[in-house]
Amino acid sequence: MRVAILGASHGMGRAVARELVERGDQVFVLGIEPHELERTAADLQARSPSHAPVGHALCDLGDPSTFAPALAAAQADLGDVECVVVTAAIFATQEAMEADVGRAEALLRLDFTNTVVFCEHARKILLARGGGTLCVFSSVAGDRGRKPVILYGAAKAGLSYYLEALDHKFHAQGLRVVTVKPGFVKTGMTAGLRPPPFAGEPTAVARRVVGAIDRGSPVVYAPAIWRWVMLVIRWLPRFVMRKIGF
Amino acid sequence: MAMRDPQPETLAGWGNVPVPGHERLSEDLERASVGAVLSRGLGRAYGDSALPPPSEREVLGTRLADRILAFDPETGRIRAEAGLSLFELNRLFLRRGFFTPVTPGTQFVTLGGMVAADVHGKNHHVGGCFGSDHVRRLRLRVADGRIVECGPDLEPELFYATCGGMGLTGHILEVEVELKKIPSPWIWGESRRIANIDDFLASLKDFSARYPYVVGWIDCLSRGRKMGRGLLDGGRWATAEESAGRPLPRTPRLTVPFNFPGWVLNDVTARAFNFLWYWKHQPRERRGLRHPDGFFYPLDMVLHWNRIYGRRGFTQYQCVIPEAAGAEGVRRFLELLTGRGGASFLCVIKDCGPEAKGLLSFPMPGISIALDIAVTPRTQALVDALNEQVIADGGRIYLAKDTFTRAADFRRMEPRLAEFAAIRDRWDPERKIRSHQSVRLFGDPE
């Protein structure tokens, strides 16, 4: 499989890229910092059984003008893009964003608006070749409005809805949309936060995500138990949600 | 599901003896190491080597910085970020015909940690130490904020102080080392049941002459004529013909899910375990192919095995008894131990080769003994007594294991300390980089 990954330099994107490369898939990495991209590409090359060089291009989730050239570079390098994975996002705590509305605005713009715009570019490329897989990291935070993740959750809820509708509209044309809803995963993004019960390790989550890409599963919770945790949380009555801390 | 609760209040080494503190994980060591007091890898040092000094609360956790930056399939030379684990390195390269030149008894360690402790392994008598004998380049963030590259031929003084320097000379950012080409991923091993300590010392010599990898396990609860009985393990890489292309199966792992109650591990259960372990080895001698995981990392089969000691925690006492003290020295040590009822669940013995160039590297020619001891009110007195004996014999202890040694005793067994301090004076006169252990043993400011 030939895969372009936005956000492969860090955390979950790094883990997914490794999982793919180690089993022999070809990847192209997109990210914001040239130095990080070079190091990530070297890491993936060393892990690849064929020791094949891994291409990379700049793509800044904060700057939509970089999206089309970056995806074009991926197409040129891989020859054909069969799958696009999006793990890039920013994170800030609810308190930080309540204190600074600028940070809230930036998070909503990157994690919702710009992510959707990037997906629109990717969708067109995949549909033009007769289909393919678009795998995007949303979050369990988007499954229910909750106190600690009001703004982050809102962005992810919007993203999940967009992806769901994309699947409804384009499934018949061969587009497989995989919405990943990670629970807490111990990555650089969550470093400094206290892991709740059922926190996942990046490699295990990545393995599950790659399985979902292979099967074309529309929604995947990772670690798997979060599906049941969120099922309960979605059904909790409002008076309970007002009382509890999460 | 982000909960910004206050950080967990305590941090502990593998021995589960906690101090106030937490680790801050980062993928970007170059940025995160600025101003950090200490780096910590996978936390496998048993004692307080990777814990913050009393006046600080935060150490830099390196394990997310785990990218391979270059690998040359011709020479086996690899450069990686310091948080890459040996487990990951083995997973990726064992099947491709490469292995670390030196491995400790667990693969859940980082490259940075392996350099900081200048780890040795079953092949010390021929392979030396990981850092000082095999690492070619280190990238360090030193205390004044500069980044320095060093190696055996570049800033050698800093390099050899860093190998075995317990992370006190600077934050290790990147490590470059040459992996060893191996003929197959299997071990051809020989193991033997040994009746007593004299037999053990003779057999160690015999095995060490025949095998690159040798380690022994001693039942240190047996006394009298059976004192020092145990099992001896030797091995080398199997040839391609011996392994006949057999693929390596994945290793199944058990996990200890929670701290056992303190009473689970007592003299009786330790005795029973040691008895069974000894007699389980049937027949007396065994030869054949062994999985490298079982051969090098038997304890890694059980994840979180440190929890069997419960909340009281445990310490490992590892010392080397120099060649000059001879078999008599080893016997005296075991007599002291068994006489004090130092019930150890596990006791490991091996032959050490020449002293490494690492300024504070642990090994020296002689016999290394490692034992696990549950923490009780008597532990301090036991460690003091063992140290007294080791000092009298001219030996030393292994910092990566230590929790209880006193500063005065450490100074008496470590004549190289002044030279190490002089190098730190040059690179870190204010002792900005320090650990709970360096405050306890090196006299660093709190």
mmCIF file of N, CA and C in Angstrom, chain B residues 50-149:
data_model
loop_
_atom_site.group_PDB
_atom_site.id
_atom_site.type_symbol
_atom_site.label_atom_id
_atom_site.label_comp_id
_atom_site.label_asym_id
_atom_site.label_seq_id
_atom_site.Cartn_x
_atom_site.Cartn_y
_atom_site.Cartn_z
ATOM 1 N N ALA B 50 17.948 7.394 38.887
ATOM 2 C CA ALA B 50 17.171 8.172 37.922
ATOM 3 C C ALA B 50 16.050 8.936 38.616
ATOM 4 N N LEU B 51 16.269 9.309 39.864
ATOM 5 C CA LEU B 51 15.265 10.060 40.617
ATOM 6 C C LEU B 51 15.774 11.475 40.871
ATOM 7 N N PRO B 52 14.853 12.439 40.965
ATOM 8 C CA PRO B 52 15.295 13.834 41.156
ATOM 9 C C PRO B 52 15.911 14.037 42.534
ATOM 10 N N PRO B 53 16.844 14.985 42.633
ATOM 11 C CA PRO B 53 17.409 15.309 43.947
ATOM 12 C C PRO B 53 16.309 15.901 44.834
ATOM 13 N N PRO B 54 16.509 15.901 46.148
ATOM 14 C CA PRO B 54 15.439 16.310 47.064
ATOM 15 C C PRO B 54 14.847 17.695 46.795
ATOM 16 N N SER B 55 15.652 18.635 46.267
ATOM 17 C CA SER B 55 15.110 19.981 46.070
ATOM 18 C C SER B 55 14.378 20.131 44.733
ATOM 19 N N GLU B 56 14.382 19.090 43.918
ATOM 20 C CA GLU B 56 13.724 19.173 42.613
ATOM 21 C C GLU B 56 12.608 18.141 42.549
ATOM 22 N N ARG B 57 11.678 18.344 41.603
ATOM 23 C CA ARG B 57 10.564 17.405 41.498
ATOM 24 C C ARG B 57 10.490 16.722 40.134
ATOM 25 N N GLU B 58 11.175 17.288 39.124
ATOM 26 C CA GLU B 58 10.935 16.803 37.774
ATOM 27 C C GLU B 58 12.196 16.293 37.099
ATOM 28 N N VAL B 59 12.114 15.105 36.513
ATOM 29 C CA VAL B 59 13.198 14.627 35.654
ATOM 30 C C VAL B 59 12.656 14.508 34.234
ATOM 31 N N LEU B 60 13.571 14.562 33.269
ATOM 32 C CA LEU B 60 13.172 14.480 31.859
ATOM 33 C C LEU B 60 13.086 13.011 31.450
ATOM 34 N N GLY B 61 11.915 12.571 31.046
ATOM 35 C CA GLY B 61 11.720 11.192 30.579
ATOM 36 C C GLY B 61 12.042 11.098 29.098
ATOM 37 N N THR B 62 12.965 10.204 28.732
ATOM 38 C CA THR B 62 13.472 10.192 27.348
ATOM 39 C C THR B 62 12.802 9.162 26.446
ATOM 40 N N ARG B 63 11.948 8.298 26.995
ATOM 41 C CA ARG B 63 11.572 7.114 26.218
ATOM 42 C C ARG B 63 10.737 7.385 24.976
ATOM 43 N N LEU B 64 10.182 8.611 24.844
ATOM 44 C CA LEU B 64 9.439 8.909 23.614
ATOM 45 C C LEU B 64 10.367 9.378 22.492
ATOM 46 N N ALA B 65 11.603 9.721 22.847
ATOM 47 C CA ALA B 65 12.576 10.148 21.838
ATOM 48 C C ALA B 65 13.302 8.888 21.373
ATOM 49 N N ASP B 66 12.721 8.208 20.391
ATOM 50 C CA ASP B 66 13.182 6.845 20.098
ATOM 51 C C ASP B 66 13.380 6.607 18.607
ATOM 52 N N ARG B 67 13.792 7.650 17.880
ATOM 53 C CA ARG B 67 13.979 7.450 16.439
ATOM 54 C C ARG B 67 15.389 6.963 16.117
ATOM 55 N N ILE B 68 15.448 6.091 15.132
ATOM 56 C CA ILE B 68 16.737 5.684 14.581
ATOM 57 C C ILE B 68 17.105 6.734 13.544
ATOM 58 N N LEU B 69 18.286 7.323 13.661
ATOM 59 C CA LEU B 69 18.637 8.427 12.778
ATOM 60 C C LEU B 69 19.475 7.973 11.596
ATOM 61 N N ALA B 70 20.172 6.862 11.750
ATOM 62 C CA ALA B 70 20.940 6.315 10.638
ATOM 63 C C ALA B 70 21.261 4.864 10.939
ATOM 64 N N PHE B 71 21.221 4.040 9.913
ATOM 65 C CA PHE B 71 21.652 2.660 10.072
ATOM 66 C C PHE B 71 22.365 2.216 8.804
ATOM 67 N N ASP B 72 23.549 1.671 8.962
ATOM 68 C CA ASP B 72 24.307 1.199 7.817
ATOM 69 C C ASP B 72 24.299 -0.329 7.821
ATOM 70 N N PRO B 73 23.547 -0.937 6.894
ATOM 71 C CA PRO B 73 23.438 -2.404 6.901
ATOM 72 C C PRO B 73 24.771 -3.100 6.599
ATOM 73 N N GLU B 74 25.727 -2.360 6.054
ATOM 74 C CA GLU B 74 27.042 -2.962 5.772
ATOM 75 C C GLU B 74 27.831 -3.168 7.066
ATOM 76 N N THR B 75 27.924 -2.080 7.842
ATOM 77 C CA THR B 75 28.784 -2.126 9.032
ATOM 78 C C THR B 75 28.019 -2.406 10.322
ATOM 79 N N GLY B 76 26.705 -2.200 10.296
ATOM 80 C CA GLY B 76 25.923 -2.358 11.518
ATOM 81 C C GLY B 76 25.947 -1.130 12.403
ATOM 82 N N ARG B 77 26.559 -0.061 11.928
ATOM 83 C CA ARG B 77 26.620 1.141 12.758
ATOM 84 C C ARG B 77 25.256 1.832 12.781
ATOM 85 N N ILE B 78 24.809 2.154 13.987
ATOM 86 C CA ILE B 78 23.486 2.755 14.137
ATOM 87 C C ILE B 78 23.605 4.005 14.993
ATOM 88 N N ARG B 79 22.815 5.023 14.630
ATOM 89 C CA ARG B 79 22.731 6.217 15.461
ATOM 90 C C ARG B 79 21.263 6.430 15.784
ATOM 91 N N ALA B 80 20.975 6.669 17.044
ATOM 92 C CA ALA B 80 19.573 6.785 17.437
ATOM 93 C C ALA B 80 19.415 7.782 18.563
ATOM 94 N N GLU B 81 18.179 8.249 18.727
ATOM 95 C CA GLU B 81 17.872 9.098 19.870
ATOM 96 C C GLU B 81 17.980 8.259 21.134
ATOM 97 N N ALA B 82 18.329 8.930 22.231
ATOM 98 C CA ALA B 82 18.718 8.206 23.448
ATOM 99 C C ALA B 82 17.590 7.388 24.076
ATOM 100 N N GLY B 83 16.332 7.693 23.728
ATOM 101 C CA GLY B 83 15.224 6.983 24.358
ATOM 102 C C GLY B 83 14.858 5.678 23.683
ATOM 103 N N LEU B 84 15.549 5.327 22.572
ATOM 104 C CA LEU B 84 15.246 4.060 21.899
ATOM 105 C C LEU B 84 15.534 2.905 22.854
ATOM 106 N N SER B 85 14.585 1.964 22.944
ATOM 107 C CA SER B 85 14.785 0.863 23.888
ATOM 108 C C SER B 85 15.519 -0.293 23.230
ATOM 109 N N LEU B 86 16.186 -1.049 24.059
ATOM 110 C CA LEU B 86 16.876 -2.238 23.565
ATOM 111 C C LEU B 86 15.856 -3.255 23.044
ATOM 112 N N PHE B 87 14.680 -3.280 23.659
ATOM 113 C CA PHE B 87 13.607 -4.163 23.199
ATOM 114 C C PHE B 87 13.286 -3.883 21.733
ATOM 115 N N GLU B 88 13.135 -2.600 21.417
ATOM 116 C CA GLU B 88 12.811 -2.183 20.053
ATOM 117 C C GLU B 88 13.981 -2.511 19.109
ATOM 118 N N LEU B 89 15.182 -2.253 19.580
ATOM 119 C CA LEU B 89 16.364 -2.537 18.770
ATOM 120 C C LEU B 89 16.427 -4.034 18.438
ATOM 121 N N ASN B 90 16.190 -4.874 19.430
ATOM 122 C CA ASN B 90 16.203 -6.318 19.206
ATOM 123 C C ASN B 90 15.074 -6.744 18.277
ATOM 124 N N ARG B 91 13.895 -6.161 18.502
ATOM 125 C CA ARG B 91 12.743 -6.518 17.682
ATOM 126 C C ARG B 91 13.037 -6.240 16.210
ATOM 127 N N LEU B 92 13.711 -5.107 15.946
ATOM 128 C CA LEU B 92 13.957 -4.715 14.563
ATOM 129 C C LEU B 92 15.153 -5.426 13.944
ATOM 130 N N PHE B 93 16.204 -5.661 14.742
ATOM 131 C CA PHE B 93 17.459 -6.065 14.109
ATOM 132 C C PHE B 93 17.893 -7.501 14.336
ATOM 133 N N LEU B 94 17.336 -8.175 15.308
ATOM 134 C CA LEU B 94 17.729 -9.565 15.556
ATOM 135 C C LEU B 94 17.470 -10.427 14.317
ATOM 136 N N ARG B 95 16.292 -10.247 13.752
ATOM 137 C CA ARG B 95 15.935 -11.046 12.580
ATOM 138 C C ARG B 95 16.716 -10.620 11.340
ATOM 139 N N ARG B 96 17.280 -9.409 11.392
ATOM 140 C CA ARG B 96 18.077 -8.945 10.247
ATOM 141 C C ARG B 96 19.547 -9.247 10.447
ATOM 142 N N GLY B 97 19.869 -10.009 11.505
ATOM 143 C CA GLY B 97 21.240 -10.463 11.669
ATOM 144 C C GLY B 97 22.159 -9.535 12.441
ATOM 145 N N PHE B 98 21.578 -8.671 13.280
ATOM 146 C CA PHE B 98 22.414 -7.787 14.106
ATOM 147 C C PHE B 98 21.966 -7.842 15.561
ATOM 148 N N PHE B 99 22.937 -7.681 16.461
ATOM 149 C CA PHE B 99 22.626 -7.677 17.885
ATOM 150 C C PHE B 99 23.534 -6.674 18.583
ATOM 151 N N THR B 100 23.029 -6.128 19.677
ATOM 152 C CA THR B 100 23.832 -5.182 20.440
ATOM 153 C C THR B 100 25.123 -5.873 20.909
ATOM 154 N N PRO B 101 26.243 -5.153 20.899
ATOM 155 C CA PRO B 101 27.501 -5.810 21.288
ATOM 156 C C PRO B 101 27.502 -6.240 22.754
ATOM 157 N N VAL B 102 26.694 -5.552 23.571
ATOM 158 C CA VAL B 102 26.604 -5.879 24.996
ATOM 159 C C VAL B 102 25.162 -5.696 25.420
ATOM 160 N N THR B 103 24.601 -6.665 26.124
ATOM 161 C CA THR B 103 23.241 -6.498 26.614
ATOM 162 C C THR B 103 23.166 -6.770 28.111
ATOM 163 N N PRO B 104 22.428 -5.918 28.838
ATOM 164 C CA PRO B 104 22.192 -6.234 30.247
ATOM 165 C C PRO B 104 21.121 -7.325 30.350
ATOM 166 N N GLY B 105 20.718 -7.671 31.550
ATOM 167 C CA GLY B 105 19.771 -8.765 31.764
ATOM 168 C C GLY B 105 18.321 -8.414 31.510
ATOM 169 N N THR B 106 18.055 -7.189 31.072
ATOM 170 C CA THR B 106 16.691 -6.834 30.668
ATOM 171 C C THR B 106 16.791 -6.044 29.379
ATOM 172 N N GLN B 107 15.762 -6.183 28.522
ATOM 173 C CA GLN B 107 15.798 -5.371 27.310
ATOM 174 C C GLN B 107 14.927 -4.123 27.458
ATOM 175 N N PHE B 108 14.336 -3.931 28.627
ATOM 176 C CA PHE B 108 13.528 -2.730 28.842
ATOM 177 C C PHE B 108 14.383 -1.607 29.411
ATOM 178 N N VAL B 109 15.405 -1.272 28.650
ATOM 179 C CA VAL B 109 16.291 -0.157 28.986
ATOM 180 C C VAL B 109 16.470 0.681 27.728
ATOM 181 N N THR B 110 16.852 1.943 27.908
ATOM 182 C CA THR B 110 17.097 2.793 26.745
ATOM 183 C C THR B 110 18.592 2.821 26.433
ATOM 184 N N LEU B 111 18.905 3.229 25.214
ATOM 185 C CA LEU B 111 20.321 3.361 24.845
ATOM 186 C C LEU B 111 21.017 4.360 25.772
ATOM 187 N N GLY B 112 20.334 5.460 26.071
ATOM 188 C CA GLY B 112 20.927 6.460 26.963
ATOM 189 C C GLY B 112 21.226 5.868 28.332
ATOM 190 N N GLY B 113 20.303 5.077 28.839
ATOM 191 C CA GLY B 113 20.508 4.432 30.134
ATOM 192 C C GLY B 113 21.640 3.428 30.088
ATOM 193 N N MET B 114 21.772 2.726 28.961
ATOM 194 C CA MET B 114 22.845 1.739 28.820
ATOM 195 C C MET B 114 24.213 2.418 28.840
ATOM 196 N N VAL B 115 24.269 3.632 28.268
ATOM 197 C CA VAL B 115 25.532 4.380 28.298
ATOM 198 C C VAL B 115 25.791 4.907 29.706
ATOM 199 N N ALA B 116 24.748 5.482 30.315
ATOM 200 C CA ALA B 116 24.918 6.108 31.630
ATOM 201 C C ALA B 116 25.393 5.098 32.669
ATOM 202 N N ALA B 117 24.905 3.854 32.562
ATOM 203 C CA ALA B 117 25.333 2.837 33.521
ATOM 204 C C ALA B 117 26.513 2.035 32.966
ATOM 205 N N ASP B 118 26.931 2.349 31.745
ATOM 206 C CA ASP B 118 27.966 1.578 31.047
ATOM 207 C C ASP B 118 27.725 0.080 31.282
ATOM 208 N N VAL B 119 26.548 -0.363 30.882
ATOM 209 C CA VAL B 119 26.109 -1.715 31.242
ATOM 210 C C VAL B 119 27.064 -2.790 30.726
ATOM 211 N N HIS B 120 27.118 -3.865 31.477
ATOM 212 C CA HIS B 120 27.875 -5.043 31.071
ATOM 213 C C HIS B 120 26.878 -6.189 30.923
ATOM 214 N N GLY B 121 27.347 -7.302 30.399
ATOM 215 C CA GLY B 121 26.434 -8.420 30.218
ATOM 216 C C GLY B 121 27.146 -9.725 30.447
ATOM 217 N N LYS B 122 26.482 -10.792 29.993
ATOM 218 C CA LYS B 122 27.047 -12.124 30.169
ATOM 219 C C LYS B 122 28.375 -12.274 29.437
ATOM 220 N N ASN B 123 28.649 -11.350 28.488
ATOM 221 C CA ASN B 123 29.896 -11.480 27.721
ATOM 222 C C ASN B 123 30.961 -10.506 28.207
ATOM 223 N N HIS B 124 30.854 -10.049 29.461
ATOM 224 C CA HIS B 124 31.820 -9.034 29.876
ATOM 225 C C HIS B 124 33.258 -9.503 29.747
ATOM 226 N N HIS B 125 33.516 -10.779 30.020
ATOM 227 C CA HIS B 125 34.900 -11.260 29.979
ATOM 228 C C HIS B 125 35.513 -11.170 28.586
ATOM 229 N N VAL B 126 34.678 -11.084 27.547
ATOM 230 C CA VAL B 126 35.237 -10.903 26.198
ATOM 231 C C VAL B 126 34.732 -9.629 25.516
ATOM 232 N N GLY B 127 33.536 -9.152 25.911
ATOM 233 C CA GLY B 127 32.901 -8.046 25.188
ATOM 234 C C GLY B 127 33.004 -6.694 25.863
ATOM 235 N N GLY B 128 33.411 -6.657 27.107
ATOM 236 C CA GLY B 128 33.538 -5.377 27.795
ATOM 237 C C GLY B 128 32.196 -4.734 28.105
ATOM 238 N N CYS B 129 32.212 -3.396 28.187
ATOM 239 C CA CYS B 129 31.015 -2.643 28.549
ATOM 240 C C CYS B 129 30.399 -1.986 27.317
ATOM 241 N N PHE B 130 29.118 -1.685 27.402
ATOM 242 C CA PHE B 130 28.391 -1.141 26.252
ATOM 243 C C PHE B 130 28.935 0.217 25.823
ATOM 244 N N GLY B 131 29.032 1.125 26.780
ATOM 245 C CA GLY B 131 29.413 2.495 26.423
ATOM 246 C C GLY B 131 30.875 2.613 26.084
ATOM 247 N N SER B 132 31.722 2.328 27.067
ATOM 248 C CA SER B 132 33.142 2.636 26.895
ATOM 249 C C SER B 132 33.829 1.744 25.870
ATOM 250 N N ASP B 133 33.291 0.558 25.579
ATOM 251 C CA ASP B 133 33.958 -0.308 24.615
ATOM 252 C C ASP B 133 33.308 -0.323 23.226
ATOM 253 N N HIS B 134 32.070 0.166 23.110
ATOM 254 C CA HIS B 134 31.393 0.001 21.825
ATOM 255 C C HIS B 134 30.754 1.264 21.253
ATOM 256 N N VAL B 135 30.430 2.235 22.105
ATOM 257 C CA VAL B 135 29.806 3.446 21.586
ATOM 258 C C VAL B 135 30.862 4.287 20.877
ATOM 259 N N ARG B 136 30.495 4.835 19.718
ATOM 260 C CA ARG B 136 31.441 5.612 18.918
ATOM 261 C C ARG B 136 31.222 7.116 19.068
ATOM 262 N N ARG B 137 29.979 7.521 19.251
ATOM 263 C CA ARG B 137 29.660 8.938 19.387
ATOM 264 C C ARG B 137 28.498 9.104 20.351
ATOM 265 N N LEU B 138 28.579 10.212 21.101
ATOM 266 C CA LEU B 138 27.459 10.622 21.937
ATOM 267 C C LEU B 138 27.178 12.082 21.644
ATOM 268 N N ARG B 139 25.916 12.444 21.678
ATOM 269 C CA ARG B 139 25.559 13.858 21.593
ATOM 270 C C ARG B 139 24.991 14.227 22.958
ATOM 271 N N LEU B 140 25.624 15.212 23.574
ATOM 272 C CA LEU B 140 25.272 15.558 24.951
ATOM 273 C C LEU B 140 24.807 16.996 25.058
ATOM 274 N N ARG B 141 23.829 17.220 25.922
ATOM 275 C CA ARG B 141 23.503 18.594 26.348
ATOM 276 C C ARG B 141 24.193 18.764 27.687
ATOM 277 N N VAL B 142 25.243 19.566 27.713
ATOM 278 C CA VAL B 142 25.978 19.739 28.970
ATOM 279 C C VAL B 142 25.352 20.866 29.790
ATOM 280 N N ALA B 143 25.822 20.994 31.034
ATOM 281 C CA ALA B 143 25.125 21.835 32.008
ATOM 282 C C ALA B 143 25.034 23.305 31.611
ATOM 283 N N ASP B 144 26.046 23.818 30.875
ATOM 284 C CA ASP B 144 25.989 25.244 30.524
ATOM 285 C C ASP B 144 25.075 25.500 29.326
ATOM 286 N N GLY B 145 24.405 24.463 28.826
ATOM 287 C CA GLY B 145 23.433 24.642 27.761
ATOM 288 C C GLY B 145 23.970 24.318 26.376
ATOM 289 N N ARG B 146 25.288 24.126 26.269
ATOM 290 C CA ARG B 146 25.850 23.789 24.969
ATOM 291 C C ARG B 146 25.541 22.351 24.590
ATOM 292 N N ILE B 147 25.603 22.061 23.285
ATOM 293 C CA ILE B 147 25.504 20.680 22.828
ATOM 294 C C ILE B 147 26.890 20.239 22.378
ATOM 295 N N VAL B 148 27.359 19.109 22.877
ATOM 296 C CA VAL B 148 28.719 18.652 22.613
ATOM 297 C C VAL B 148 28.663 17.230 22.053
ATOM 298 N N GLU B 149 29.413 17.010 20.975
ATOM 299 C CA GLU B 149 29.569 15.647 20.461
ATOM 300 C C GLU B 149 30.840 15.076 21.082
#
